Coordinates of C-alpha atoms and ligand atoms in Angstrom, one line a residue:
S300 CA 0.0 0.0 0.0
I301 CA 1.0 3.6 -0.4
R302 CA 1.6 5.0 3.1
C303 CA -0.5 7.9 4.1
Q304 CA 1.2 10.6 6.0
S305 CA 0.4 14.3 6.0
T306 CA 2.9 16.6 4.5
N307 CA 3.3 19.4 7.0
T308 CA 1.9 17.9 10.2
K309 CA 4.1 15.7 12.3
E310 CA 1.4 13.1 13.0
P311 CA 1.1 10.3 10.5
K312 CA -2.6 10.0 9.5
S313 CA -2.4 6.2 9.3
S314 CA -3.7 4.6 12.4
N315 CA -3.6 0.9 11.9
I316 CA -0.8 -1.2 13.3
L317 CA 0.4 -2.5 9.9
D318 CA 0.8 1.1 8.6
N319 CA 2.7 2.1 11.6
A320 CA 4.9 -0.9 11.4
S321 CA 5.6 0.0 7.7
N322 CA 6.4 3.5 8.7
L323 CA 9.0 2.2 11.1
F324 CA 10.4 -0.2 8.6
T325 CA 10.7 2.6 6.0
N326 CA 12.5 4.8 8.4
L327 CA 14.8 2.0 9.4
L328 CA 15.5 1.4 5.7
S329 CA 16.2 5.1 5.0
G330 CA 18.0 5.7 8.2
G331 CA 15.1 7.8 9.3
S332 CA 16.6 10.8 7.5
L333 CA 14.0 10.9 4.8
G334 CA 11.6 11.6 7.7
S335 CA 11.4 15.4 7.3
M336 CA 10.6 15.1 3.6
P337 CA 7.0 15.7 2.5
T338 CA 5.4 12.3 1.9
A339 CA 2.9 11.6 -0.8
E340 CA -0.6 10.7 0.3
G341 CA -2.5 8.4 -1.8
A342 CA -4.4 5.2 -2.2
V343 CA -3.4 2.1 -4.0
S344 CA -6.2 2.8 -6.4
D345 CA -4.3 5.9 -7.6
L346 CA -1.7 3.5 -9.0
F347 CA -4.1 1.3 -10.9
G348 CA -6.4 3.9 -12.3
K349 CA -3.8 5.7 -14.3
P350 CA -0.1 5.6 -15.1
L351 CA 2.3 6.2 -12.2
F352 CA 3.8 9.3 -13.8
L353 CA 0.4 11.0 -13.8
S354 CA -0.2 10.3 -10.1
L355 CA 3.3 11.7 -9.4
Y356 CA 2.2 15.0 -11.0
D357 CA -0.8 15.3 -8.7
W358 CA 1.4 14.7 -5.7
F359 CA 4.0 17.2 -7.1
M360 CA 1.2 19.9 -7.1
E361 CA 0.5 19.0 -3.5
H362 CA 3.9 18.4 -2.0
G363 CA 6.3 20.4 -4.1
G364 CA 9.6 19.7 -5.9
V365 CA 11.0 17.0 -3.6
Y366 CA 8.8 14.5 -1.9
K367 CA 8.8 10.9 -0.7
L368 CA 6.6 8.2 -2.0
A369 CA 6.3 5.1 0.1
F370 CA 5.1 1.7 -1.2
G371 CA 4.7 -0.3 1.9
P372 CA 8.2 -0.6 3.3
K373 CA 9.9 0.8 0.3
A374 CA 10.4 4.6 -0.2
F375 CA 11.2 6.5 -3.4
V376 CA 12.3 10.2 -3.6
V377 CA 10.5 12.0 -6.4
I378 CA 12.3 15.1 -7.8
S379 CA 10.4 17.7 -9.9
D380 CA 12.8 20.6 -9.3
P381 CA 15.4 21.7 -11.9
I382 CA 17.9 22.8 -9.3
V383 CA 17.8 19.4 -7.6
A384 CA 17.7 17.5 -10.9
R385 CA 20.8 19.4 -12.1
H386 CA 22.6 18.4 -8.9
V387 CA 21.8 14.7 -9.3
L388 CA 22.3 14.5 -13.1
R389 CA 25.3 16.8 -13.6
E390 CA 26.9 18.3 -10.6
N391 CA 27.0 15.1 -8.6
A392 CA 26.4 12.6 -11.3
F393 CA 28.9 10.0 -10.1
S394 CA 27.3 9.6 -6.7
Y395 CA 24.4 7.8 -8.3
D396 CA 23.9 4.7 -10.4
K397 CA 20.8 3.5 -12.3
G398 CA 19.5 1.4 -9.4
V399 CA 16.2 -0.4 -10.3
L400 CA 16.5 0.5 -14.0
A401 CA 19.9 -1.4 -14.2
E402 CA 18.3 -4.4 -12.4
I403 CA 15.6 -4.5 -15.0
L404 CA 17.7 -3.9 -18.1
E405 CA 20.8 -5.8 -17.2
P406 CA 19.4 -9.2 -18.4
I407 CA 18.6 -7.6 -21.8
M408 CA 21.4 -5.1 -22.3
G409 CA 24.2 -6.8 -20.3
K410 CA 26.9 -4.2 -19.7
G411 CA 25.5 -1.8 -22.3
L412 CA 25.7 2.0 -21.7
I413 CA 22.3 2.5 -20.1
P414 CA 22.6 -0.1 -17.2
A415 CA 26.4 -0.1 -17.0
D416 CA 28.2 0.4 -13.7
L417 CA 30.4 3.5 -13.6
D418 CA 33.7 1.9 -14.4
T419 CA 32.4 0.0 -17.5
W420 CA 30.4 3.0 -18.5
K421 CA 33.4 5.3 -18.6
L422 CA 35.3 3.1 -21.0
R423 CA 32.4 2.4 -23.3
R424 CA 31.1 6.0 -23.4
R425 CA 34.5 7.2 -24.4
A426 CA 34.6 4.7 -27.3
I427 CA 31.1 5.2 -28.6
T428 CA 30.7 9.0 -28.4
P429 CA 33.0 9.7 -31.4
A430 CA 30.9 7.4 -33.5
F431 CA 28.0 9.9 -33.3
H432 CA 29.9 12.8 -34.8
A433 CA 28.3 15.4 -37.1
L434 CA 29.4 13.8 -40.4
Y435 CA 27.9 10.5 -39.4
L436 CA 24.6 12.2 -38.6
E437 CA 24.8 14.0 -41.9
A438 CA 25.2 10.7 -43.7
M439 CA 22.3 9.2 -41.8
V440 CA 19.8 11.9 -43.0
K441 CA 19.6 9.9 -46.2
V442 CA 18.7 6.7 -44.3
F443 CA 16.0 8.6 -42.4
S444 CA 14.4 9.9 -45.6
D445 CA 14.8 6.6 -47.5
C446 CA 13.0 4.7 -44.7
S447 CA 10.4 7.4 -44.3
E448 CA 9.7 7.3 -48.0
K449 CA 8.9 3.6 -47.8
M450 CA 6.3 4.4 -45.1
I451 CA 4.8 7.1 -47.2
L452 CA 4.7 4.9 -50.3
K453 CA 3.0 2.2 -48.4
S454 CA 0.3 4.6 -47.2
E455 CA -0.2 6.0 -50.7
K456 CA -0.6 2.5 -52.0
L457 CA -3.3 1.8 -49.4
L458 CA -5.0 5.0 -50.3
R459 CA -5.0 4.1 -54.0
E460 CA -6.3 0.6 -53.3
K461 CA -9.1 2.1 -51.3
E462 CA -9.9 4.6 -54.1
V463 CA -10.1 1.8 -56.6
S464 CA -12.3 -0.4 -54.5
S465 CA -14.7 2.4 -53.4
G466 CA -14.7 4.1 -56.8
E467 CA -14.3 7.5 -55.1
G468 CA -11.5 9.9 -55.9
D469 CA -10.9 11.7 -52.7
T470 CA -10.9 9.3 -49.9
E471 CA -9.0 8.6 -46.7
I472 CA -7.4 5.6 -44.9
E473 CA -7.3 4.8 -41.2
L474 CA -3.9 3.8 -39.8
D475 CA -2.5 3.1 -36.4
L476 CA 0.4 5.5 -36.7
E477 CA 2.0 4.3 -33.5
A478 CA 2.5 0.9 -35.1
E479 CA 3.8 2.6 -38.4
F480 CA 6.3 4.8 -36.5
S481 CA 7.5 1.8 -34.5
S482 CA 8.3 -0.1 -37.7
L483 CA 9.9 3.0 -39.2
A484 CA 12.1 3.6 -36.2
L485 CA 13.1 -0.1 -36.1
D486 CA 14.2 0.0 -39.8
I487 CA 16.2 3.2 -39.2
I488 CA 18.0 1.9 -36.2
G489 CA 18.8 -1.4 -37.9
L490 CA 20.4 0.3 -40.9
S491 CA 22.2 3.1 -39.2
V492 CA 23.5 1.2 -36.2
F493 CA 24.4 -2.2 -37.7
N494 CA 23.6 -2.0 -41.4
Y495 CA 20.8 -4.5 -41.1
D496 CA 17.6 -4.1 -43.0
F497 CA 14.8 -5.2 -40.8
G498 CA 12.4 -4.2 -43.5
S499 CA 9.7 -4.0 -40.9
V500 CA 7.6 -1.3 -42.6
T501 CA 6.8 -3.9 -45.3
K502 CA 7.2 -7.3 -43.7
E503 CA 7.4 -9.4 -40.5
S504 CA 10.4 -11.6 -39.5
P505 CA 11.5 -13.7 -36.5
V506 CA 14.0 -11.0 -35.6
I507 CA 11.4 -8.3 -35.6
K508 CA 9.1 -10.4 -33.5
A509 CA 11.9 -11.1 -31.1
V510 CA 12.7 -7.4 -30.8
Y511 CA 9.1 -6.6 -30.0
G512 CA 8.9 -9.5 -27.6
T513 CA 12.0 -8.2 -25.8
L514 CA 10.6 -4.7 -25.6
F515 CA 7.3 -6.1 -24.3
E516 CA 9.2 -8.0 -21.5
A517 CA 11.3 -4.9 -20.6
E518 CA 8.0 -3.0 -20.2
H519 CA 6.4 -5.8 -18.1
R520 CA 9.5 -5.9 -15.8
S521 CA 9.4 -2.2 -15.3
T522 CA 5.8 -2.2 -14.2
F523 CA 5.6 -5.6 -12.3
Y524 CA 5.6 -5.6 -8.5
F525 CA 8.3 -8.0 -7.7
P526 CA 11.2 -9.4 -9.8
Y527 CA 10.1 -13.1 -9.9
W528 CA 12.3 -13.5 -13.0
N529 CA 15.3 -13.4 -10.8
F530 CA 14.3 -16.8 -9.4
P531 CA 16.2 -19.1 -11.7
P532 CA 13.5 -21.8 -12.3
A533 CA 11.2 -19.0 -13.6
R534 CA 13.2 -19.1 -16.8
W535 CA 11.8 -22.5 -17.5
I536 CA 8.6 -22.6 -15.7
V537 CA 7.0 -19.3 -16.6
P538 CA 6.0 -19.4 -20.3
R539 CA 6.6 -15.6 -20.9
Q540 CA 10.1 -16.0 -19.4
R541 CA 10.8 -19.0 -21.7
K542 CA 9.7 -16.9 -24.6
F543 CA 11.9 -14.0 -23.4
Q544 CA 15.0 -16.2 -23.3
S545 CA 14.3 -17.5 -26.8
D546 CA 13.7 -13.9 -28.1
L547 CA 17.0 -12.8 -26.6
K548 CA 18.8 -15.7 -28.2
I549 CA 17.3 -14.8 -31.7
I550 CA 18.5 -11.2 -31.4
N551 CA 21.8 -12.0 -29.9
D552 CA 22.5 -14.6 -32.6
C553 CA 21.6 -12.0 -35.2
L554 CA 23.9 -9.3 -33.6
D555 CA 26.7 -11.8 -33.3
G556 CA 26.3 -12.7 -36.9
L557 CA 26.4 -9.1 -37.9
I558 CA 29.5 -8.4 -35.9
Q559 CA 31.2 -11.4 -37.3
N560 CA 30.3 -10.4 -40.8
A561 CA 31.5 -6.8 -40.2
K562 CA 34.9 -8.2 -39.0
E563 CA 35.3 -10.5 -42.0
T564 CA 34.3 -8.0 -44.6
R565 CA 36.1 -5.1 -43.2
Q566 CA 38.2 -3.2 -45.7
E567 CA 41.1 -1.2 -44.4
T568 CA 40.3 1.6 -46.7
D569 CA 36.8 1.8 -45.2
V570 CA 38.1 1.9 -41.7
E571 CA 40.6 4.6 -42.6
K572 CA 37.9 6.6 -44.2
L573 CA 35.7 6.3 -41.1
Q574 CA 38.6 7.3 -38.9
Q575 CA 39.2 10.3 -41.1
R576 CA 35.4 10.9 -41.1
D577 CA 35.2 10.6 -44.8
Y578 CA 31.7 9.3 -45.6
S579 CA 32.0 9.7 -49.4
N580 CA 31.5 6.5 -51.4
L581 CA 31.2 4.4 -48.2
K582 CA 28.8 1.5 -48.8
D583 CA 28.3 0.9 -45.1
A584 CA 28.5 3.9 -42.8
S585 CA 26.8 2.2 -39.8
L586 CA 28.0 2.6 -36.3
L587 CA 28.9 -1.1 -36.3
R588 CA 31.7 -0.4 -38.9
F589 CA 33.1 2.3 -36.7
L590 CA 32.9 0.3 -33.5
V591 CA 33.7 -3.2 -34.8
D592 CA 36.9 -3.5 -32.7
M593 CA 35.2 -2.6 -29.4
R594 CA 35.0 -5.1 -26.6
G595 CA 31.6 -6.0 -25.4
L596 CA 30.1 -4.5 -28.6
R597 CA 27.1 -6.7 -28.7
D598 CA 25.7 -5.3 -25.4
D599 CA 25.9 -1.8 -26.7
L600 CA 24.3 -2.6 -30.0
M601 CA 21.4 -4.2 -28.1
T602 CA 21.2 -1.1 -25.9
M603 CA 21.1 1.2 -28.9
L604 CA 18.5 -1.0 -30.6
I605 CA 16.2 -0.9 -27.6
A606 CA 16.9 2.7 -26.5
G607 CA 16.7 4.2 -30.0
H608 CA 13.6 2.5 -31.2
E609 CA 10.5 2.9 -29.1
T610 CA 11.6 6.3 -27.8
T611 CA 11.7 7.9 -31.3
A612 CA 8.5 6.1 -32.4
A613 CA 6.8 7.6 -29.3
V614 CA 7.9 11.1 -30.1
L615 CA 6.4 10.9 -33.6
T616 CA 3.2 9.3 -32.2
W617 CA 2.6 12.1 -29.7
A618 CA 3.6 14.8 -32.2
V619 CA 0.9 13.6 -34.5
Y620 CA -1.6 13.4 -31.7
L621 CA -0.9 17.0 -30.7
L622 CA -0.9 18.3 -34.3
A623 CA -4.1 16.5 -35.3
Q624 CA -5.9 18.6 -32.7
S625 CA -4.5 21.8 -34.2
P626 CA -5.2 22.1 -37.9
A627 CA -3.8 25.6 -38.0
K628 CA -0.4 24.3 -36.8
I629 CA -0.5 21.5 -39.4
R630 CA -1.1 24.2 -42.1
K631 CA 1.8 26.3 -40.7
A632 CA 4.1 23.2 -40.7
Q633 CA 3.0 22.4 -44.3
A634 CA 3.7 25.9 -45.5
E635 CA 7.2 25.6 -44.1
I636 CA 7.7 22.2 -45.7
D637 CA 6.5 23.5 -49.1
A638 CA 8.8 26.5 -48.9
V639 CA 11.9 24.6 -47.8
L640 CA 11.4 21.2 -49.5
G641 CA 8.9 21.6 -52.3
D642 CA 8.3 18.0 -53.4
G643 CA 11.9 16.9 -52.5
A644 CA 13.2 14.9 -49.7
P645 CA 14.9 16.6 -46.6
T646 CA 18.7 16.9 -46.5
Y647 CA 21.0 17.8 -43.7
E648 CA 21.1 21.4 -45.0
S649 CA 17.3 21.7 -45.4
L650 CA 16.8 20.4 -41.8
K651 CA 18.4 23.6 -40.6
K652 CA 15.6 25.5 -42.3
L653 CA 12.7 23.4 -41.0
E654 CA 12.6 25.4 -37.8
Y655 CA 8.9 24.9 -37.1
I656 CA 9.0 21.2 -37.6
R657 CA 12.0 21.0 -35.2
L658 CA 10.1 23.0 -32.6
I659 CA 7.1 20.7 -33.0
V660 CA 9.3 17.7 -32.2
V661 CA 10.8 19.3 -29.1
E662 CA 7.5 20.6 -27.9
S663 CA 6.1 17.1 -28.3
L664 CA 9.0 15.8 -26.2
R665 CA 8.2 18.4 -23.6
L666 CA 4.6 17.3 -23.2
Y667 CA 5.3 13.6 -23.6
P668 CA 8.8 12.9 -22.5
Q669 CA 10.2 9.5 -23.2
P670 CA 10.8 8.1 -20.6
P671 CA 8.7 10.2 -18.3
L672 CA 10.9 9.3 -15.3
L673 CA 14.6 9.0 -14.9
I674 CA 15.8 6.5 -12.3
R675 CA 18.8 6.8 -9.9
R676 CA 20.1 5.3 -6.7
T677 CA 22.5 6.9 -4.2
L678 CA 25.8 5.2 -4.0
K679 CA 26.6 7.1 -0.7
P680 CA 24.8 9.4 1.7
E681 CA 23.9 12.6 -0.1
T682 CA 22.6 16.0 0.8
L683 CA 20.3 17.4 -1.9
P684 CA 20.5 21.1 -2.6
G685 CA 17.6 23.4 -1.6
G686 CA 15.1 23.8 -4.5
Y687 CA 13.2 26.5 -6.3
K688 CA 11.2 27.5 -3.2
G689 CA 14.4 29.0 -1.9
E690 CA 15.1 26.5 0.9
K691 CA 18.7 27.1 2.1
E692 CA 19.3 23.4 2.7
G693 CA 18.0 20.4 1.0
H694 CA 17.2 16.9 2.4
K695 CA 19.7 14.3 3.5
V696 CA 19.3 11.0 1.7
P697 CA 21.0 7.9 2.8
K698 CA 23.0 5.4 0.7
G699 CA 20.8 3.1 -1.4
T700 CA 17.9 5.6 -1.8
D701 CA 15.9 5.1 -5.0
I702 CA 15.2 8.3 -6.8
F703 CA 12.7 9.2 -9.6
I704 CA 13.5 12.4 -11.5
S705 CA 10.1 13.2 -12.9
V706 CA 10.8 14.7 -16.3
Y707 CA 7.1 14.9 -17.0
N708 CA 6.6 17.1 -13.9
L709 CA 9.5 19.3 -14.8
H710 CA 8.2 19.8 -18.3
R711 CA 4.7 20.7 -17.2
S712 CA 5.7 22.6 -14.1
P713 CA 3.7 25.9 -13.7
Y714 CA 6.7 27.3 -11.9
F715 CA 8.9 27.3 -15.0
W716 CA 6.6 27.3 -18.0
D717 CA 3.8 29.6 -19.2
N718 CA 0.6 27.6 -20.1
P719 CA 2.5 24.4 -19.3
Q720 CA -0.3 22.1 -20.6
E721 CA -0.6 23.8 -24.0
F722 CA 1.0 22.7 -27.2
E723 CA 2.9 25.9 -28.3
P724 CA 6.0 25.0 -30.3
E725 CA 7.0 28.7 -30.6
R726 CA 7.6 28.9 -26.8
F727 CA 11.1 27.7 -27.4
L728 CA 12.0 30.9 -29.3
R729 CA 11.2 33.2 -26.3
K730 CA 13.6 34.2 -23.6
K731 CA 12.1 33.8 -20.1
E732 CA 13.4 35.3 -16.9
S733 CA 14.0 33.1 -13.9
N734 CA 10.7 34.2 -12.2
G735 CA 12.9 35.4 -9.3
I736 CA 13.8 31.8 -8.5
E737 CA 17.2 31.8 -7.0
G738 CA 19.6 29.2 -8.4
W739 CA 17.6 28.7 -11.7
A740 CA 18.9 30.7 -14.6
G741 CA 15.6 30.9 -16.5
F742 CA 15.2 30.2 -20.2
D743 CA 17.6 31.6 -22.7
P744 CA 18.0 30.2 -26.3
S745 CA 21.3 32.1 -26.6
R746 CA 22.9 30.0 -23.9
S747 CA 23.5 27.1 -26.3
P748 CA 24.7 28.9 -29.5
G749 CA 24.6 26.8 -32.7
A750 CA 22.3 24.2 -31.2
L751 CA 19.8 23.0 -33.8
Y752 CA 17.3 22.0 -31.1
P753 CA 16.5 23.5 -27.7
N754 CA 18.2 21.5 -24.9
E755 CA 18.6 21.2 -21.2
I756 CA 21.2 24.0 -21.1
I757 CA 18.9 26.5 -22.6
A758 CA 16.3 25.8 -19.9
D759 CA 18.7 25.2 -17.1
F760 CA 17.4 21.7 -16.4
A761 CA 13.7 22.6 -16.5
F762 CA 13.7 20.8 -19.9
L763 CA 15.3 17.3 -19.9
P764 CA 14.1 15.4 -23.0
F765 CA 17.4 13.5 -23.2
G766 CA 18.5 13.7 -19.5
G767 CA 21.6 15.8 -18.7
G768 CA 25.1 15.6 -17.4
P769 CA 27.5 12.8 -18.3
R770 CA 24.9 10.1 -18.8
K771 CA 22.8 12.2 -21.2
C772 CA 21.5 10.4 -24.2
I773 CA 24.1 9.6 -26.8
G774 CA 21.6 9.5 -29.7
D775 CA 19.8 12.8 -29.0
Q776 CA 20.7 14.6 -32.3
F777 CA 20.2 11.4 -34.2
A778 CA 16.7 11.0 -32.8
L779 CA 15.7 14.6 -33.3
M780 CA 16.8 14.7 -36.9
E781 CA 15.2 11.3 -37.6
S782 CA 11.9 12.6 -36.1
T783 CA 12.1 15.9 -38.0
V784 CA 12.6 14.1 -41.3
A785 CA 9.8 11.6 -40.7
L786 CA 7.3 14.2 -39.6
A787 CA 8.2 16.5 -42.5
M788 CA 7.8 13.8 -45.0
L789 CA 4.4 12.7 -43.6
L790 CA 3.0 16.2 -43.6
Q791 CA 4.4 16.9 -47.0
K792 CA 2.0 14.3 -48.4
F793 CA -0.9 14.0 -46.0
D794 CA -3.4 15.8 -43.8
V795 CA -3.8 13.9 -40.5
E796 CA -6.8 13.7 -38.2
L797 CA -7.5 11.5 -35.2
R798 CA -10.0 8.8 -35.8
G799 CA -11.9 9.5 -32.5
P800 CA -12.0 12.3 -30.0
P801 CA -8.6 13.1 -28.3
E802 CA -10.0 12.1 -24.9
S803 CA -10.6 8.5 -26.2
V804 CA -6.8 8.1 -26.5
E805 CA -5.8 6.3 -23.3
L806 CA -2.2 6.6 -22.0
V807 CA -0.3 3.7 -20.7
S808 CA 3.4 3.8 -19.7
G809 CA 6.2 1.4 -19.5
A810 CA 9.6 2.7 -20.6
T811 CA 7.8 5.1 -22.9
I812 CA 4.3 6.6 -23.0
H813 CA 2.0 4.7 -25.3
A814 CA -1.5 5.0 -26.6
K815 CA -3.3 2.0 -25.0
N816 CA -5.1 1.0 -28.2
G817 CA -2.7 2.5 -30.7
M818 CA -2.8 6.0 -32.3
W819 CA -5.5 5.5 -34.9
C820 CA -5.5 8.4 -37.4
K821 CA -7.2 9.3 -40.7
L822 CA -4.8 10.1 -43.5
K823 CA -6.0 12.1 -46.5
R824 CA -4.1 13.2 -49.5
R825 CA -3.2 16.9 -48.9
S826 CA -5.5 19.5 -50.4
K827 CA -2.9 22.0 -51.7
Ligands
HEM191 C1 20.2 7.6 -22.6 C2 16.0 9.6 -24.2 C3 17.0 8.1 -28.7 C4 20.9 5.7 -27.0 C5 19.0 8.3 -22.7 C6 18.4 9.1 -21.6 C7 17.2 9.6 -22.1 C8 17.1 9.2 -23.4 C9 16.3 10.5 -21.3 C10 19.0 9.3 -20.2 C11 18.7 8.2 -19.3 C12 19.1 8.4 -17.9 O1 19.7 9.5 -17.6 O2 18.8 7.6 -17.1 C13 15.9 9.3 -25.6 C14 14.9 9.8 -26.4 C15 15.1 9.4 -27.7 C16 16.4 8.6 -27.6 C17 13.7 10.6 -25.9 C18 14.3 9.6 -28.9 C19 13.6 10.6 -29.1 C20 18.2 7.4 -28.6 C21 18.8 6.8 -29.8 C22 19.9 6.1 -29.3 C23 19.9 6.3 -27.9 C24 18.4 6.9 -31.2 C25 21.0 5.4 -30.1 C26 21.1 5.2 -31.3 C27 21.0 6.0 -25.7 C28 22.1 5.5 -24.9 C29 21.9 6.1 -23.6 C30 20.7 6.9 -23.7 C31 23.2 4.6 -25.3 C32 22.7 5.9 -22.4 C33 23.8 7.0 -22.3 C34 24.7 6.8 -21.1 O3 24.3 6.3 -20.0 O4 25.9 7.2 -21.3 N1 18.2 8.4 -23.8 N2 16.8 8.6 -26.3 N3 18.9 7.0 -27.5 N4 20.2 6.8 -25.0 FE1 18.6 7.8 -25.7

């Protein structure tokens, strides 16, 4: 149960013996020092009625930027304050590891960058970062647009078929765009990371099924109450765990084969070209080519496959959801696309001119951050800084404390954003003072000169779409460009509407925020 304790009064509201015993246990676990922290009140029903991150928002409004959430004997600290988030993610980053998240992901990603312990992470991050340099990204824009084109051609074909069968000229099709974007993002990550064509926009294969199965299991593990999968016989007894093991084997065999192939077919000239960052006339510019000599490569390929797939698909899904409710914004976006691209495909140079589309992508990430929560655990006793309310001293948290940084709360905080619940892509062009909040620098686009997309520096950690500090997402620019290309190419050809009312789209969340029954949309050929 979620323990009930009032925020500002000293008396716990709970009166039964079990609750009091659980209070005592929590305080023992946390050394008692979380005791002065506001504690979320709630009922278990809050957890089942809606996704956890939405309940965390309600409690944020009630208890402020740092509060404690207790599940029976277990307590989490929830942070919705940019000053405290900046401390945890950047200023004191190495005092935390990924805690629960690493426990969930380790069986899938091994020692890949996301779950990696600090020593492993330092070596790997240093090796992988150079692979994502600007010239690689430039070369990948072609992959983004080729894959997006396949999705567009498939939709056009469906439209034509419908026109032929109905005998009507000007018709529309209904598509679950969440599923379409998921296939698209999988194809893109396959080609650009390991030069493997999943071809999932047009077909199904055992590897694709295994990738979805693995994602599904990661999601299950992140939302299940106790880690029964750590009990070894569960691997054989529980059918879904058996399936998970076999899915993992399919993907790992595929990745091992690709690594082997990359080693055998390596050409010294290619390697030299990559090292000199010369992408001209390279047949295979994938990250795998660049990283083929790295130890433990398979874990990192798996990590990038999982990390770069659902997240990007989710950004596109929610961008469409938001746009579909705002036809004027669709028209504005299309006017920009027509002016910059005409009928052509986006290029690296033209992306720079698609300013409004880029802002739509980041504004969608503000309203629907993927993932909505970042997870950390203290490696030693810590003192958090005072937050935006001007507290001089923050809370003391003992070693082993689990922390949620609620990116969703930060992104919709009324303390840092005007009209926080509204979809206003242009907001990122405006400078905003710090509202008199000591320790928060306000919002200033000029703080990150040359950045194509607004980032956490511009908003001094009130905007964290890719995290921040040393463990910030390594694929941020890749994902933003990919989303910009895909969205521009969709709107270049189609008008999009939701199939039902926006309220009928139900949120569910695992690692990312999904639409429970898909994002069903109507696609019509554009009326120019
Ligand atoms: C880390 C978001 C796309 C690879 C992260 C983190 C966030 C994030 C918030 C930080 C996690 C934390 O601090 O706990 C996103 C979003 C994406 C996206 C919203 C799409 C819109 C990608 C892509 C790749 C990727 C395309 C790779 C091709 C990674 C890796 C890390 C990471 C390897 C771990 C970095 C480290 O710990 O050093 N991502 N990501 N992500 N992401 Fe992404």
